[in-house]
mmCIF file of C-alpha atoms and ligand atoms in Angstrom:
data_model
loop_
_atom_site.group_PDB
_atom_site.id
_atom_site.type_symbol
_atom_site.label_atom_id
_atom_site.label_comp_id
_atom_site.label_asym_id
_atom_site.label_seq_id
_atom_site.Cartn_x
_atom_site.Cartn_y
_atom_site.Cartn_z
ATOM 1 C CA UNK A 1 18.569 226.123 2.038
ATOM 2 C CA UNK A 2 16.259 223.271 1.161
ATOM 3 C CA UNK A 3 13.596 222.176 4.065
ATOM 4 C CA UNK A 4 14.016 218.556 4.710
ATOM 5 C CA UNK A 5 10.841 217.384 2.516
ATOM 6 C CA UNK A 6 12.600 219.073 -0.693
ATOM 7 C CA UNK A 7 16.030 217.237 0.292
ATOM 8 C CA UNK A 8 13.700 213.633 0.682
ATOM 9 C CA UNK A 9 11.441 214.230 -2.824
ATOM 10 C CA UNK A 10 14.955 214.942 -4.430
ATOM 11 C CA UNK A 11 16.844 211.512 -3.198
ATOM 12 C CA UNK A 12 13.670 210.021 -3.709
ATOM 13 C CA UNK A 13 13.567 210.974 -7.725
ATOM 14 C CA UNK A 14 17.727 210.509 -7.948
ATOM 15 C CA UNK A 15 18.606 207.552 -5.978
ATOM 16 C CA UNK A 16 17.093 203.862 -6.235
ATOM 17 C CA UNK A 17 14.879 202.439 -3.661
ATOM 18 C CA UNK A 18 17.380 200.968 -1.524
ATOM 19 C CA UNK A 19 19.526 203.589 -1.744
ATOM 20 C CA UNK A 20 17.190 206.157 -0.282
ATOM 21 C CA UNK A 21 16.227 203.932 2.518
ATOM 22 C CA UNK A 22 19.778 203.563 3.127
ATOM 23 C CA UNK A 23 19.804 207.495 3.425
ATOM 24 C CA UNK A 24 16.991 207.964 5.586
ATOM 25 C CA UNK A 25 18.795 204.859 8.009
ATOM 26 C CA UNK A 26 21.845 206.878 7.405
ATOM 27 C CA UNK A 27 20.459 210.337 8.563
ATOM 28 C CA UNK A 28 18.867 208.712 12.004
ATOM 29 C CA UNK A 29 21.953 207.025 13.008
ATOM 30 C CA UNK A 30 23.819 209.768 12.890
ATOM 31 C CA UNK A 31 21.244 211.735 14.938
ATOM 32 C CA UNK A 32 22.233 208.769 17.365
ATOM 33 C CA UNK A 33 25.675 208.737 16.770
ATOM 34 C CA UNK A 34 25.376 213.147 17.062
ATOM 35 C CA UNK A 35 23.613 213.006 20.621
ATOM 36 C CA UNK A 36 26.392 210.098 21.778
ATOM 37 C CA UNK A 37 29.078 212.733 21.331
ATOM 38 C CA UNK A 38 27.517 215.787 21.350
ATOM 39 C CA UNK A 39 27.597 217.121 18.206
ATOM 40 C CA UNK A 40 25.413 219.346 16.407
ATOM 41 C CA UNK A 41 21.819 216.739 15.975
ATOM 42 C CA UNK A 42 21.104 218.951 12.973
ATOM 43 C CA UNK A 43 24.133 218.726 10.995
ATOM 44 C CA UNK A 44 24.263 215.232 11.147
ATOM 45 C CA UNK A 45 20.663 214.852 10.584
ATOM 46 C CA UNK A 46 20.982 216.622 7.171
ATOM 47 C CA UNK A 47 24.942 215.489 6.141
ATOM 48 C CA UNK A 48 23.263 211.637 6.962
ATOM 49 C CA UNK A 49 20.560 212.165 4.702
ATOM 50 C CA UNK A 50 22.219 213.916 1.884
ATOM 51 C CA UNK A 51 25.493 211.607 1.981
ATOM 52 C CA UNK A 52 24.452 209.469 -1.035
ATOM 53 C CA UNK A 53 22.794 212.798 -3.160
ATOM 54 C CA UNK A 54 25.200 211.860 -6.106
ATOM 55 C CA UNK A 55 25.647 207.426 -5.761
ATOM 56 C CA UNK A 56 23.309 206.906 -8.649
ATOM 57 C CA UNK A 57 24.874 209.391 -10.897
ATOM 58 C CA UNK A 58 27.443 207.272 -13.574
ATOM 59 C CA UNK A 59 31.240 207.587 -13.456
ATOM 60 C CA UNK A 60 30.877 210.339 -16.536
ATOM 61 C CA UNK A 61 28.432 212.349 -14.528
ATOM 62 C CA UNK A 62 30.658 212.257 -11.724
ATOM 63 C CA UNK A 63 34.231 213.116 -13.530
ATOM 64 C CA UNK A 64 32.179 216.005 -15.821
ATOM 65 C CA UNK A 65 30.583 217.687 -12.534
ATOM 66 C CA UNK A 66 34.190 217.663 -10.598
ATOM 67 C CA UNK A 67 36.074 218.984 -13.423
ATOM 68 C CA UNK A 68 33.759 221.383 -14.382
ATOM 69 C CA UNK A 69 34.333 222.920 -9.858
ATOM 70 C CA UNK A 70 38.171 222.685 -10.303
ATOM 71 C CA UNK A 71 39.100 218.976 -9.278
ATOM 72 C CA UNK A 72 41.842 217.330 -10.977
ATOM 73 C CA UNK A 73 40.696 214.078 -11.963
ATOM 74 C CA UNK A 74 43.518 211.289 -10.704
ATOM 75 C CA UNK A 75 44.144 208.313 -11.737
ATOM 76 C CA UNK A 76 42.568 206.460 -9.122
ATOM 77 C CA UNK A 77 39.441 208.527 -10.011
ATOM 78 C CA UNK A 78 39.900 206.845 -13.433
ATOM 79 C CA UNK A 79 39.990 203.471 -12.180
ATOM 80 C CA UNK A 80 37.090 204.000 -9.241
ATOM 81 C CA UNK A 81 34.747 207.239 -10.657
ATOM 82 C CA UNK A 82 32.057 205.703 -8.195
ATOM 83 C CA UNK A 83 34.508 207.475 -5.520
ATOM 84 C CA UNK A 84 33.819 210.835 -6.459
ATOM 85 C CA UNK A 85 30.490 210.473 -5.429
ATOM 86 C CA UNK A 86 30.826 211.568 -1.850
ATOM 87 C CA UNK A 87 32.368 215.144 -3.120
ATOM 88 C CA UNK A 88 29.970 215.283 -6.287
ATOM 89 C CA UNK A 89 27.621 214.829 -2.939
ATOM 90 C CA UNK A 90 29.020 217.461 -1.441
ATOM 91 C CA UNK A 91 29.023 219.915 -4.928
ATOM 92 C CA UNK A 92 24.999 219.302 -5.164
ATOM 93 C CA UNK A 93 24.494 220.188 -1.288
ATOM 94 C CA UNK A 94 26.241 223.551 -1.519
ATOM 95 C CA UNK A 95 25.039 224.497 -5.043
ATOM 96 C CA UNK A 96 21.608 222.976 -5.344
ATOM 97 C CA UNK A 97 20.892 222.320 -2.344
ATOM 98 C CA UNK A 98 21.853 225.786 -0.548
ATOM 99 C CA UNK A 99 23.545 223.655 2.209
ATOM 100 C CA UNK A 100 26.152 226.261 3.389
ATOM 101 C CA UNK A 101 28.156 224.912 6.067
ATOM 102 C CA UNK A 102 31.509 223.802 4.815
ATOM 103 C CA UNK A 103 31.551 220.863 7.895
ATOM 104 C CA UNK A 104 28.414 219.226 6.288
ATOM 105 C CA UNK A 105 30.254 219.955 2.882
ATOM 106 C CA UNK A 106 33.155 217.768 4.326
ATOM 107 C CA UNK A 107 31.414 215.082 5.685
ATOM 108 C CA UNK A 108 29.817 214.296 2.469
ATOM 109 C CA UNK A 109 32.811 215.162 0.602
ATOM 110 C CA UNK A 110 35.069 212.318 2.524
ATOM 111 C CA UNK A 111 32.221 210.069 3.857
ATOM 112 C CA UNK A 112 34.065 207.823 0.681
ATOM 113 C CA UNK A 113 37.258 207.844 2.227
ATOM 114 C CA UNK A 114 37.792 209.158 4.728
ATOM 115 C CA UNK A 115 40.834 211.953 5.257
ATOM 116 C CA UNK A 116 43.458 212.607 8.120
ATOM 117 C CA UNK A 117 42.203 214.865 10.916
ATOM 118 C CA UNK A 118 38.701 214.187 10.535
ATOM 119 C CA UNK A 119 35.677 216.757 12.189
ATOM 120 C CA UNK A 120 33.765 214.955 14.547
ATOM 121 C CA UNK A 121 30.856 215.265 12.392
ATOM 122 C CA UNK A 122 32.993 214.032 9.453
ATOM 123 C CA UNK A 123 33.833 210.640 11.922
ATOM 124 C CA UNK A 124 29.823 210.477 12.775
ATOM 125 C CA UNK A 125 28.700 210.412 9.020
ATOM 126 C CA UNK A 126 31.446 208.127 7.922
ATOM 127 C CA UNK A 127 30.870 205.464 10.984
ATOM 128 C CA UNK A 128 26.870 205.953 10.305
ATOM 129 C CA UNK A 129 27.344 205.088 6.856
ATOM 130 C CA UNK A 130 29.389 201.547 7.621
ATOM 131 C CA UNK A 131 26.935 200.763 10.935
ATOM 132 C CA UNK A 132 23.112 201.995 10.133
ATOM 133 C CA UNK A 133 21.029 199.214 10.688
ATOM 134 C CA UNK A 134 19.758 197.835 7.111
ATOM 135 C CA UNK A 135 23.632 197.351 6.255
ATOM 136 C CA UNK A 136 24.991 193.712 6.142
ATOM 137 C CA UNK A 137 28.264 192.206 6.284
ATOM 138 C CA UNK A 138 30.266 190.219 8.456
ATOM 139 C CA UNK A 139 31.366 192.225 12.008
ATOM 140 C CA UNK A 140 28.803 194.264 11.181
ATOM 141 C CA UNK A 141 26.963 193.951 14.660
ATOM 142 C CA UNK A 142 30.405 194.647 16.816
ATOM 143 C CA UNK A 143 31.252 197.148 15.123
ATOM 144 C CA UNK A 144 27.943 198.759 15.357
ATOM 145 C CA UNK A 145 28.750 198.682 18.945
ATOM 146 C CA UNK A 146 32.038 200.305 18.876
ATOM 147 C CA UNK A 147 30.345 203.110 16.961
ATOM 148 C CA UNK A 148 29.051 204.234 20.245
ATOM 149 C CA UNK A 149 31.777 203.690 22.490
ATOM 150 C CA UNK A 150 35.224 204.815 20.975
ATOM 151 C CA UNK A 151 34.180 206.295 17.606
ATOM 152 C CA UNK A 152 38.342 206.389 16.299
ATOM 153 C CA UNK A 153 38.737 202.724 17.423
ATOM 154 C CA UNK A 154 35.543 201.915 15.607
ATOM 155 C CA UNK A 155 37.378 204.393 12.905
ATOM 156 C CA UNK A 156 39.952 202.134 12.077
ATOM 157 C CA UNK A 157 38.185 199.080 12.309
ATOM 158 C CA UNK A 158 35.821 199.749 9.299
ATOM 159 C CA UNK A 159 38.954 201.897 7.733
ATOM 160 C CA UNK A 160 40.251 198.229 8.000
ATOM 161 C CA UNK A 161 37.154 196.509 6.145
ATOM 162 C CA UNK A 162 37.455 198.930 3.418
ATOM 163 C CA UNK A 163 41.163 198.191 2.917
ATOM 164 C CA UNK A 164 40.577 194.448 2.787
ATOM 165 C CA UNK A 165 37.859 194.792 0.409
ATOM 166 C CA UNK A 166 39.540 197.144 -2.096
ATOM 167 C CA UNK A 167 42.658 194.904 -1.551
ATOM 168 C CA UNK A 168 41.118 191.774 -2.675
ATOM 169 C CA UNK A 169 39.406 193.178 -5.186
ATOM 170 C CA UNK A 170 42.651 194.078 -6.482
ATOM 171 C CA UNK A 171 41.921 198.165 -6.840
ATOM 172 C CA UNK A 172 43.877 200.905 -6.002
ATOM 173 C CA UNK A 173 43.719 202.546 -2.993
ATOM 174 C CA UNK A 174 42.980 206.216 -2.034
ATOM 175 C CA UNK A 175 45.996 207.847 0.055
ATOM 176 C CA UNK A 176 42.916 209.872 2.167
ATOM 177 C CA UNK A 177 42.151 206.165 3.454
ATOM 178 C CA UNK A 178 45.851 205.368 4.560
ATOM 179 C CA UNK A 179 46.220 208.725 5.660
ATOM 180 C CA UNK A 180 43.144 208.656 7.996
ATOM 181 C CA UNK A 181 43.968 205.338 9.561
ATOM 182 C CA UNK A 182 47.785 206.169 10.498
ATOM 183 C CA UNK A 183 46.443 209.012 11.642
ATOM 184 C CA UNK A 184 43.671 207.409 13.739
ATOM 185 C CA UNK A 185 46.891 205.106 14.610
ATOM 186 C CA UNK A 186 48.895 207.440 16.439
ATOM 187 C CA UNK A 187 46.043 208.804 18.035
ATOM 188 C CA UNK A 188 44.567 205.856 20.120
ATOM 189 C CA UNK A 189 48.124 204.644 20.760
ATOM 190 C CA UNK A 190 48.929 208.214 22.305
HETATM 191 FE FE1 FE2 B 1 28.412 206.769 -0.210
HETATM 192 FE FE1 FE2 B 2 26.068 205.640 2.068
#
């Protein structure tokens, strides 16, 4: 497997500035969000960082590299390549990156959106992504908060922000989204 200075001069050559700062914000929140829970520091320290491996890759890139592992390309991968990026992500961290562990492999893989049944780690990597501290948007600071007190209420909330957003911008939704929230559903309400 990489060491964690290969991993950094590799986001730092792929991804844009922001981007990569995002990462590195990404990979210490989760650390946080890891030691909150109890959860392996480790594996969230290297899923945060490597989340984003494939954002800055183009919607060809992305459909070419998960066609040419086996995925069938659906139409809502037609519409929205850009989603593909979290298991493109995933691809480069097992194959180029030597990152082995298939629970790092699914937390990049559905940090996008989300699945039913989600690993802890898969929750911590998802959450870190919406709360890390350079990202902006309105709620942002509550449910920040949340993050660290009931991880599947703060779940659903920023399941709920994405489904707004794609909503109004009048895209299609992915089914692993509404999955994962009436899944999260029937959880908290148990
Ligand atoms: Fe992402
Ligand atoms: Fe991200």
């Amino acid at each position: 497997m990489w060491s964690e200075e290969h991993i950094e001069t590799y986001l730092k050559d792929k991804l844009d500035n922001k981007r990569f700062l995002h990462s590195l914000s990404v990979r210490d929140t989760a650390v946080k969000m890891a030691i909150c829970y109890g959860e392996d520091e480790n594996k969230a320290r290297i899923a945060g960082l490597v989340h984003d491996c494939a954002k800055n890759m183009n919607g060809y890139e992305l459909m070419n590299i998960a066609r040419k592992h086996g995925y069938k390309i659906s139409s809502i991968y037609e519409e929205s390549p850009q989603l593909l990026h979290g298991l493109v992500g995933a691809i480069i961290a097992k194959e180029t990156m030597g990152i082995k562990d298939k629970d790092i492999f699914n937390a990049i893989a559905y940090h996008t959106t989300g699945r039913k049944n989600m690993s802890l780690l898969e929750k911590i990597i998802y959450l870190a992504d919406y709360v890390e501290p350079l990202r902006k948007y309105p709620g942002v600071e509550e449910l920040r908060e949340l993050a660290y007190k009931d991880i599947n209420k703060a779940l659903i909330q920023s399941f709920d922000v994405t489904i707004k957003y794609v909503v109004e911008k009048g895209q299609m939704l992915h089914l692993n989204t509404i999955e994962g929230r009436n899944y999260l559903i029937k959880i908290v309400g148990e």
